[in-house]
Amino acid sequence: MSVEVETPAAVARDPRRPDPRPLPLVFERSGEGKIGYSLPPLDVPDTIGIPEALCRAEVAGETQISEVDVARHFTRLSQRNFSIDQGLYPLGSCTMKHNPRTNEEMARLPGFAAAHPLAPEALSQGTLELAWLLERALAELTGLPRVTLQPSAGAQGELAGILLVRKALERTGRARKTVLIPDSAHGTNPASAHFAGYTVRELKSNPRGTIDLDVLEKAMTDDVAALMLTVPNTLGIFEDKILDIARIVHAKGGYLYCDGANFNAYVGVAKPGLMGIDVMHMNLHKTFSTPHGGGGPGSGPVAVTQSLVPYLPRPTVERRADGTFFLDYDRPESIGRLRTFLGNYGMFVRALSYIAAYGNRIGEVARGAVLNANYIRAGLSGVYHLKYDGPSMHEVVFSDKKQSELGVSNVDIAKRLMDYGFHPPTMSFPLIVHGALMIEPTETEGKPVLDAFIKAMREIARECEESPDLVRGAPHTTPVKRVDEVGAARNLVLRWRP
Ligand SMILES: *Cc1c(COP(=O)(O)O)cnc(C)c1O
């Protein structure tokens, strides 16, 4: 099999003009006799002794590849990926902010990175103290007394939060069947409520895109366990009637759950606990700058009000009067464990490092995020349609309404944006905005980048009018053009065969 030889010159490229050649699969780099390592023959007795019947003499089409080919293959793949380290990643609702490198330094300290999860308590005082300090910091920021760090993602935090509510209601003889969720919510909200055994009832938003108090009042029966509310909501609009919302929910004995994925809009400025919120998940990989996805696992701590504390996942990290720390398994009312050990510990180190670096100035994060989103909003208003034009917090949701009249969709606009060197915004979410383009710049972008993004989006709007085919045919500069998304979802063949 012939494998292209890539010279450094061919690999070095303009990030806006990615190498157009298709990248061979790792299997296609295979060559007879290539090996990645070689060990001397075994010179001690074979104590494992795999039964002969289970050993194959030969693997059909086995990939034979050298270590250097493996390293180059995956490095090239990573270079074709777009990341926050390359440019603006305005994916709304995801808070794709810069991950400060000092966090990485802290997470790599051998005392944290090499800590063994089964090490005895006496040898784990530092790791336990860090978890305790992070819990204290998140409790302070949310205005809620206790926090569990166990959940591995926002969605698992939602599940944890709703299971806490369910347990509290059952323990107090008030088992209920329904969870209310506004029509603007993230899809994980109904999924989590359903998973926790509830029937989901959708609340229609008012024309401003926020909770309609009359609709809520009617829906809020004594069969409702909780209202799951995103604050600010997925339109980037703050629920300014939050105190009335909390009053209505509490009057019927329900709990107010807050999806805290959008905490970046007010972290350090306002406390959810003071707004009547009873339980809230946060995404360390959003608000607190720990890497997303391939950059590292997620973490979705959940903060709770006093009445939910007895049910928190087991174990909790506690401090004794003498200042030492221990894991408390003696929690008879706990909903149990959500995962092994303490959670995604490396993310705790990064998040605490981030919070400590800001100290009591952390409100600057939220102020910067809101300022940047509103700068983009001002730069694009009139060019792209704004269905809900309430004041924006940390993100702004435009739509393709004007461009769709010219036969160009939000997908086309997003693909064209890739030709301009930007990651596309979130699309087609929230569902109540048809053709949504949800933009969240975060506070870590400076004015020149925001200006360049606004300019690109304005140029694309002009192209939609003057040469719509150019936009409809985008992207023009990527190695892979339009993919068959339906085919990819319906025909899941991921296995390579020789
Ligand atoms: C990201 C997000 C979630 C889910 O969080 P994960 O960490 O991805 O599981 C839930 N709700 C909203 C509004 C989000 O943006």
Coordinates of C-alpha atoms and ligand atoms in Angstrom, one line a residue:
M1 CA 0.0 0.0 0.0
S2 CA 1.4 3.4 -0.9
V3 CA 1.4 6.0 1.8
E4 CA 1.9 9.7 0.9
V5 CA 5.1 11.2 2.3
E6 CA 4.3 14.4 4.0
T7 CA 7.2 16.9 4.1
P8 CA 7.2 19.6 6.8
A9 CA 6.5 22.2 4.2
A10 CA 3.4 20.3 3.1
V11 CA 2.2 20.0 6.7
A12 CA 2.9 23.7 7.6
R13 CA -0.1 25.5 6.4
D14 CA -2.4 28.5 6.8
P15 CA -4.9 27.5 9.5
R16 CA -7.6 29.1 7.3
R17 CA -6.6 26.9 4.4
P18 CA -6.3 23.4 5.9
D19 CA -4.3 20.8 4.0
P20 CA -6.9 19.7 1.4
R21 CA -5.5 16.2 1.0
P22 CA -7.5 13.4 2.6
L23 CA -5.6 11.9 5.6
P24 CA -5.0 8.2 5.3
L25 CA -6.6 6.1 8.0
V26 CA -4.1 4.7 10.5
F27 CA -4.8 1.2 9.1
E28 CA -3.7 2.4 5.6
R29 CA -0.3 3.4 7.0
S30 CA 0.3 -0.2 7.8
G31 CA 3.2 -1.9 6.1
E32 CA 4.4 -5.5 6.3
G33 CA 7.0 -5.8 9.1
K34 CA 6.7 -2.4 10.6
I35 CA 6.7 -2.5 14.4
G36 CA 6.3 0.0 17.1
Y37 CA 8.4 -1.7 19.8
S38 CA 10.4 -4.9 20.2
L39 CA 10.9 -6.9 23.4
P40 CA 13.6 -9.5 23.9
P41 CA 12.3 -13.1 24.1
L42 CA 10.8 -14.2 27.4
D43 CA 13.6 -15.5 29.7
V44 CA 11.5 -16.3 32.7
P45 CA 8.7 -18.8 33.1
D46 CA 5.4 -17.8 31.4
T47 CA 3.2 -17.6 34.5
I48 CA 0.2 -16.1 32.7
G49 CA -0.1 -19.1 30.3
I50 CA -2.9 -18.0 28.0
P51 CA -4.7 -21.2 26.9
E52 CA -3.6 -22.1 23.4
A53 CA -7.2 -22.3 22.2
L54 CA -7.5 -18.6 22.8
C55 CA -4.4 -17.7 20.9
R56 CA -4.5 -16.8 17.2
A57 CA -1.5 -17.5 15.1
E58 CA -2.4 -14.6 12.8
V59 CA -4.8 -11.7 12.8
A60 CA -6.3 -11.0 9.4
G61 CA -5.3 -7.6 8.2
E62 CA -3.4 -6.8 11.4
T63 CA -2.2 -3.2 11.3
Q64 CA 1.6 -3.1 11.3
I65 CA 2.9 0.3 12.1
S66 CA 5.9 2.0 13.6
E67 CA 5.8 4.3 16.6
V68 CA 6.8 7.3 14.6
D69 CA 3.9 6.7 12.1
V70 CA 1.5 6.5 15.0
A71 CA 2.8 9.7 16.5
R72 CA 2.6 11.5 13.2
H73 CA -0.8 10.2 12.3
F74 CA -2.4 11.4 15.5
T75 CA -0.5 14.7 15.5
R76 CA -1.8 15.4 12.0
L77 CA -5.3 14.5 13.0
S78 CA -5.0 16.9 15.9
Q79 CA -3.8 19.6 13.6
R80 CA -6.9 19.3 11.5
N81 CA -9.0 19.7 14.5
F82 CA -10.2 23.2 15.5
S83 CA -9.6 24.1 19.1
I84 CA -9.9 27.0 21.4
D85 CA -6.1 27.4 21.2
Q86 CA -6.4 28.2 17.5
G87 CA -9.2 30.8 17.5
L88 CA -12.6 32.0 18.6
Y89 CA -14.9 29.1 19.4
P90 CA -18.3 30.9 19.8
L91 CA -20.3 27.7 20.6
G92 CA -23.3 29.1 22.5
S93 CA -24.2 27.4 25.8
C94 CA -20.8 25.7 25.9
T95 CA -18.7 28.6 27.3
M96 CA -15.6 27.7 25.3
K97 CA -13.2 29.9 27.2
H98 CA -9.4 29.8 27.3
N99 CA -8.0 27.2 29.7
P100 CA -5.3 29.0 31.7
R101 CA -2.0 27.1 31.6
T102 CA -1.4 27.7 35.3
N103 CA -4.3 25.3 35.9
E104 CA -2.5 22.7 34.0
E105 CA 0.7 23.3 36.0
M106 CA -1.2 22.8 39.2
A107 CA -3.0 19.6 38.0
R108 CA 0.4 18.1 37.0
L109 CA 1.9 18.6 40.4
P110 CA 2.9 15.0 41.3
G111 CA 1.1 15.2 44.7
F112 CA -2.2 15.5 42.8
A113 CA -1.4 13.8 39.5
A114 CA 0.1 10.7 41.1
A115 CA -2.2 10.4 44.1
H116 CA -3.6 6.9 44.3
P117 CA -7.3 6.8 44.8
L118 CA -7.0 4.0 47.3
A119 CA -4.3 5.7 49.4
P120 CA -5.2 5.7 53.1
E121 CA -6.7 8.9 54.5
A122 CA -3.6 9.8 56.5
L123 CA -1.6 10.0 53.2
S124 CA -4.4 11.8 51.3
Q125 CA -4.9 14.9 53.5
G126 CA -3.8 17.3 50.8
T127 CA -6.0 15.8 48.1
L128 CA -9.0 15.8 50.5
E129 CA -8.3 19.3 51.6
L130 CA -8.3 20.5 47.9
A131 CA -11.7 18.9 47.3
W132 CA -13.0 20.5 50.6
L133 CA -11.7 23.9 49.5
L134 CA -13.3 23.6 46.1
E135 CA -16.6 22.7 47.7
R136 CA -16.3 25.7 50.0
A137 CA -15.6 28.0 47.1
L138 CA -18.5 26.7 45.0
A139 CA -20.8 27.0 48.1
E140 CA -19.7 30.6 48.5
L141 CA -20.3 31.4 44.8
T142 CA -23.7 29.7 44.7
G143 CA -24.9 30.9 48.2
L144 CA -25.8 27.3 49.0
P145 CA -24.5 25.4 52.0
R146 CA -23.2 22.1 50.5
V147 CA -21.9 20.8 47.1
T148 CA -21.2 17.3 45.8
L149 CA -18.3 17.1 43.4
Q150 CA -19.0 13.6 42.2
P151 CA -21.0 14.1 38.9
S152 CA -18.8 13.7 35.8
A153 CA -20.8 16.1 33.6
G154 CA -23.5 18.7 33.7
A155 CA -26.0 16.1 32.6
Q156 CA -25.0 13.7 35.4
G157 CA -25.3 16.7 37.8
E158 CA -28.9 17.2 36.6
L159 CA -29.7 13.5 37.3
A160 CA -28.0 13.8 40.7
G161 CA -30.0 16.9 41.5
I162 CA -33.4 15.4 40.5
L163 CA -32.6 12.2 42.4
L164 CA -31.9 14.3 45.5
V165 CA -35.3 16.1 45.1
R166 CA -37.0 12.7 44.6
K167 CA -35.5 11.3 47.7
A168 CA -36.3 14.3 49.8
L169 CA -39.9 14.2 48.7
E170 CA -40.3 10.5 49.3
R171 CA -38.7 10.8 52.7
T172 CA -41.2 13.4 53.7
G173 CA -44.1 11.5 52.4
R174 CA -44.7 13.7 49.4
A175 CA -43.8 11.5 46.4
R176 CA -44.7 13.3 43.2
K177 CA -44.8 12.5 39.5
T178 CA -44.1 15.5 37.4
V179 CA -41.2 17.9 36.6
L180 CA -41.8 21.1 34.8
I181 CA -39.4 22.3 32.1
P182 CA -39.6 25.4 29.8
D183 CA -39.6 24.8 26.1
S184 CA -36.3 26.7 25.7
A185 CA -34.4 24.1 27.9
H186 CA -31.4 22.1 26.9
G187 CA -32.3 18.5 25.9
T188 CA -30.5 17.0 28.8
N189 CA -33.1 18.5 31.2
P190 CA -36.1 16.4 30.1
A191 CA -33.8 13.4 29.7
S192 CA -32.5 13.7 33.3
A193 CA -36.0 14.1 34.7
H194 CA -37.3 11.2 32.7
F195 CA -34.3 9.1 33.8
A196 CA -35.1 9.9 37.4
G197 CA -38.6 8.5 36.9
Y198 CA -40.6 11.6 36.3
T199 CA -43.1 12.7 33.7
V200 CA -42.0 15.9 32.0
R201 CA -44.4 18.7 31.4
E202 CA -43.2 21.4 29.0
L203 CA -43.9 25.1 29.8
K204 CA -44.5 27.4 26.9
S205 CA -42.4 30.5 27.1
N206 CA -43.9 34.0 26.9
P207 CA -43.2 36.3 23.9
R208 CA -40.1 37.6 25.7
G209 CA -38.7 34.1 25.8
T210 CA -39.0 33.8 29.6
I211 CA -41.3 32.0 32.0
D212 CA -44.9 33.0 31.8
L213 CA -46.0 33.3 35.4
D214 CA -49.6 32.5 34.6
V215 CA -48.6 29.3 32.7
L216 CA -46.4 28.4 35.7
E217 CA -49.0 29.1 38.3
K218 CA -51.5 26.8 36.5
A219 CA -49.0 24.0 35.9
M220 CA -47.6 24.1 39.4
T221 CA -49.8 21.6 41.1
D222 CA -49.0 19.6 44.2
D223 CA -47.9 16.7 41.9
V224 CA -45.0 18.7 40.7
A225 CA -41.6 17.7 42.2
A226 CA -39.5 20.5 40.6
L227 CA -39.2 23.2 38.0
M228 CA -36.0 22.9 36.1
L229 CA -34.9 26.4 35.1
T230 CA -31.9 27.6 33.2
V231 CA -30.6 30.9 34.5
P232 CA -30.0 32.9 32.4
N233 CA -32.1 30.9 30.0
T234 CA -30.8 29.4 26.8
L235 CA -31.7 32.6 24.9
G236 CA -29.1 34.3 27.1
I237 CA -32.0 36.2 28.8
F238 CA -32.2 36.5 32.6
E239 CA -35.4 35.4 34.3
D240 CA -36.1 38.7 35.9
K241 CA -39.2 37.3 37.7
I242 CA -37.0 34.6 39.4
L243 CA -38.2 35.6 42.9
D244 CA -41.9 35.2 41.8
I245 CA -41.0 31.9 40.1
A246 CA -39.4 30.6 43.3
R247 CA -42.4 31.7 45.4
I248 CA -44.9 29.9 43.1
V249 CA -42.8 26.7 43.1
H250 CA -42.2 26.7 46.9
A251 CA -45.8 27.6 47.7
K252 CA -46.8 24.2 46.3
G253 CA -44.0 22.4 48.0
G254 CA -41.8 21.9 44.9
Y255 CA -38.1 22.4 44.4
L256 CA -36.5 25.0 42.1
Y257 CA -33.7 23.3 40.1
C258 CA -31.3 25.5 38.3
D259 CA -29.4 24.3 35.3
G260 CA -26.2 26.2 36.0
A261 CA -24.5 25.7 32.6
N262 CA -24.9 29.5 32.1
F263 CA -23.3 30.5 35.5
N264 CA -20.6 32.3 33.5
A265 CA -23.2 35.1 33.1
Y266 CA -23.3 36.0 36.8
V267 CA -20.6 34.0 38.7
G268 CA -19.2 36.3 41.4
V269 CA -22.0 38.9 40.8
A270 CA -25.1 37.2 42.1
K271 CA -25.8 34.1 44.2
P272 CA -28.4 31.6 43.0
G273 CA -29.1 30.6 46.6
L274 CA -30.4 34.1 47.3
M275 CA -32.8 33.9 44.3
G276 CA -34.7 30.9 45.8
I277 CA -32.8 28.2 43.9
D278 CA -32.7 25.0 45.9
V279 CA -30.4 22.8 43.8
M280 CA -28.1 23.7 40.9
H281 CA -25.4 21.9 38.9
M282 CA -22.4 23.7 37.5
N283 CA -20.1 22.7 34.7
L284 CA -16.5 23.1 35.8
H285 CA -15.7 22.7 32.0
K286 CA -17.7 25.7 31.2
T287 CA -17.7 28.4 33.9
F288 CA -14.5 27.3 35.6
S289 CA -12.3 26.9 32.6
T290 CA -11.5 23.2 32.7
P291 CA -11.1 21.7 29.2
H292 CA -14.0 20.3 27.3
G293 CA -14.3 17.0 25.5
G294 CA -11.1 15.7 24.1
G295 CA -9.2 18.1 26.3
G296 CA -10.3 16.3 29.5
P297 CA -13.3 14.8 31.2
G298 CA -16.1 17.0 32.5
S299 CA -17.2 17.7 36.0
G300 CA -20.7 18.8 37.1
P301 CA -20.8 19.6 40.8
V302 CA -24.2 20.1 42.4
A303 CA -24.9 22.7 45.1
V304 CA -27.9 22.2 47.4
T305 CA -30.0 23.9 49.9
Q306 CA -30.0 22.7 53.6
S307 CA -33.0 20.4 53.3
L308 CA -31.3 18.3 50.5
V309 CA -28.0 17.9 52.3
P310 CA -28.8 14.6 54.0
Y311 CA -29.3 12.9 50.6
L312 CA -26.0 14.0 49.0
P313 CA -24.0 11.3 47.3
R314 CA -21.7 9.2 49.5
P315 CA -19.0 9.8 50.5
T316 CA -18.7 13.5 51.4
V317 CA -15.4 15.2 52.3
E318 CA -15.5 16.5 55.9
R319 CA -13.2 18.4 58.1
R320 CA -12.7 17.4 61.8
A321 CA -12.3 19.9 64.6
D322 CA -8.5 19.3 64.6
G323 CA -8.3 20.4 61.0
T324 CA -7.8 17.0 59.4
F325 CA -10.0 15.7 56.6
F326 CA -11.9 12.4 56.1
L327 CA -14.4 10.8 53.7
D328 CA -17.8 10.4 55.4
Y329 CA -19.5 7.2 54.3
D330 CA -21.8 7.2 57.2
R331 CA -24.7 8.9 55.4
P332 CA -27.7 6.6 55.8
E333 CA -30.0 8.9 53.8
S334 CA -27.7 9.3 50.8
I335 CA -28.8 8.6 47.3
G336 CA -25.6 6.6 47.0
R337 CA -22.7 6.8 44.8
L338 CA -22.7 8.3 41.3
R339 CA -19.2 7.2 40.3
T340 CA -16.0 5.8 41.7
F341 CA -13.8 7.7 44.1
L342 CA -14.2 11.5 44.4
G343 CA -15.0 12.4 40.8
N344 CA -12.8 13.8 38.0
Y345 CA -10.2 15.0 40.4
G346 CA -7.8 16.6 37.9
M347 CA -10.7 19.0 37.1
F348 CA -11.1 19.9 40.7
V349 CA -7.4 21.1 40.8
R350 CA -7.9 23.1 37.6
A351 CA -11.1 24.7 38.8
L352 CA -9.8 25.7 42.2
S353 CA -6.7 27.1 40.6
Y354 CA -8.9 29.2 38.4
I355 CA -11.1 30.4 41.2
A356 CA -8.1 31.2 43.4
A357 CA -6.4 33.1 40.6
Y358 CA -9.3 35.5 40.5
G359 CA -10.1 35.5 44.2
N360 CA -12.7 38.1 45.1
R361 CA -12.5 39.6 41.6
I362 CA -14.2 36.7 40.0
G363 CA -17.2 38.8 39.1
E364 CA -15.0 40.3 36.3
V365 CA -15.4 37.0 34.5
A366 CA -19.2 37.5 34.2
R367 CA -19.0 41.2 33.5
G368 CA -16.5 40.5 30.6
A369 CA -18.6 37.7 29.2
V370 CA -21.8 39.9 29.2
L371 CA -19.9 42.8 27.7
N372 CA -18.5 40.7 24.9
A373 CA -21.8 39.1 24.0
N374 CA -23.5 42.5 23.9
Y375 CA -20.6 43.8 21.7
I376 CA -21.3 41.1 19.2
R377 CA -25.0 41.7 19.5
A378 CA -24.6 45.4 18.7
G379 CA -22.3 44.6 15.8
L380 CA -24.7 42.2 14.1
S381 CA -28.1 43.5 15.0
G382 CA -30.0 44.5 11.9
V383 CA -27.9 42.1 9.9
Y384 CA -29.2 38.9 11.5
H385 CA -32.6 38.6 13.0
L386 CA -33.1 38.6 16.8
K387 CA -36.4 36.8 17.6
Y388 CA -36.2 37.6 21.3
D389 CA -34.7 40.9 21.9
G390 CA -34.6 41.1 25.7
P391 CA -31.3 42.3 27.2
S392 CA -28.6 39.7 26.5
M393 CA -26.4 38.2 29.2
H394 CA -23.4 36.1 28.2
E395 CA -24.7 34.9 24.8
V396 CA -27.0 36.1 22.0
V397 CA -29.3 34.0 19.8
F398 CA -29.7 35.3 16.3
S399 CA -31.6 33.4 13.5
D400 CA -31.3 32.9 9.8
K401 CA -34.8 34.5 9.2
K402 CA -33.5 37.2 6.8
Q403 CA -31.1 34.9 5.0
S404 CA -33.6 32.0 4.7
E405 CA -35.7 34.4 2.5
L406 CA -32.7 34.3 0.1
G407 CA -32.5 30.5 0.3
V408 CA -29.6 30.3 2.7
S409 CA -29.9 28.5 6.0
N410 CA -28.1 28.7 9.3
V411 CA -26.2 25.5 8.4
D412 CA -24.8 27.3 5.2
I413 CA -23.8 30.3 7.3
A414 CA -22.0 28.1 9.8
K415 CA -20.2 26.2 7.1
R416 CA -19.1 29.5 5.4
L417 CA -17.8 30.8 8.7
M418 CA -15.3 27.9 8.7
D419 CA -13.9 29.3 5.5
Y420 CA -13.3 32.5 7.4
G421 CA -11.3 30.6 10.1
F422 CA -13.9 30.6 12.8
H423 CA -15.6 27.7 14.6
P424 CA -19.4 27.9 13.9
P425 CA -21.7 29.0 16.7
T426 CA -24.3 26.6 18.2
M427 CA -27.1 25.9 15.7
S428 CA -30.7 25.1 15.8
F429 CA -30.8 25.4 19.6
P430 CA -32.8 26.5 21.5
L431 CA -35.6 24.9 19.7
I432 CA -37.9 27.8 20.1
V433 CA -35.8 29.8 17.6
H434 CA -36.1 28.5 14.1
G435 CA -32.7 28.5 12.3
A436 CA -30.9 29.6 15.5
L437 CA -27.3 30.9 15.5
M438 CA -26.4 31.0 19.2
I439 CA -23.2 33.0 19.8
E440 CA -21.2 33.0 23.1
P441 CA -17.8 34.7 22.8
T442 CA -16.9 34.4 26.5
E443 CA -14.8 36.9 28.4
T444 CA -11.4 35.5 27.2
E445 CA -11.7 37.1 23.7
G446 CA -10.3 40.6 23.0
K447 CA -11.8 43.3 20.9
P448 CA -9.8 42.6 17.7
V449 CA -11.1 39.0 17.6
L450 CA -14.7 40.1 18.2
D451 CA -14.3 42.7 15.5
A452 CA -12.9 40.1 13.0
F453 CA -15.8 37.8 13.8
I454 CA -18.4 40.6 13.3
K455 CA -16.7 41.5 10.0
A456 CA -16.9 37.9 8.8
M457 CA -20.5 37.5 9.8
R458 CA -21.4 40.8 8.0
E459 CA -19.5 39.7 4.9
I460 CA -21.3 36.4 4.9
A461 CA -24.7 38.2 5.2
R462 CA -23.6 40.3 2.1
E463 CA -22.6 37.1 0.3
C464 CA -26.1 35.7 1.0
E465 CA -27.5 38.6 -0.9
E466 CA -24.9 38.8 -3.7
S467 CA -23.8 35.2 -4.3
P468 CA -25.9 32.8 -2.2
D469 CA -24.5 29.8 -4.1
L470 CA -21.1 30.6 -2.6
V471 CA -22.5 30.3 0.9
R472 CA -24.7 27.2 0.0
G473 CA -21.6 25.4 -1.3
A474 CA -19.4 26.1 1.8
P475 CA -17.1 25.1 3.2
H476 CA -14.6 25.5 0.3
T477 CA -11.4 25.3 2.3
T478 CA -11.7 22.2 4.4
P479 CA -10.4 18.7 3.4
V480 CA -13.9 17.3 4.0
K481 CA -16.8 19.3 2.6
R482 CA -20.5 18.7 3.5
V483 CA -20.9 15.5 5.3
D484 CA -24.1 13.4 5.1
E485 CA -25.3 14.0 8.6
V486 CA -28.5 11.9 8.3
G487 CA -26.4 9.0 6.9
A488 CA -23.9 9.3 9.7
A489 CA -26.6 9.2 12.3
R490 CA -28.6 6.3 10.7
N491 CA -25.9 4.2 9.3
L492 CA -23.5 3.7 12.2
V493 CA -20.7 1.8 10.7
L494 CA -17.5 2.6 12.6
R495 CA -15.6 -0.6 12.0
W496 CA -12.7 -0.8 9.6
R497 CA -12.3 -4.1 7.7
P498 CA -9.2 -5.1 5.8
Ligands
LIG1 C1 -23.8 22.0 28.4 C2 -25.2 22.1 29.0 C3 -25.7 21.0 29.7 C4 -25.1 19.7 29.8 O1 -23.8 19.7 30.4 P1 -22.7 18.6 30.0 O2 -21.6 18.9 30.9 O3 -22.4 18.7 28.6 O4 -23.4 17.2 30.3 C5 -27.0 21.2 30.2 N1 -27.7 22.4 30.0 C6 -27.1 23.4 29.3 C7 -27.9 24.7 29.2 C8 -25.9 23.3 28.8 O5 -25.4 24.3 28.0

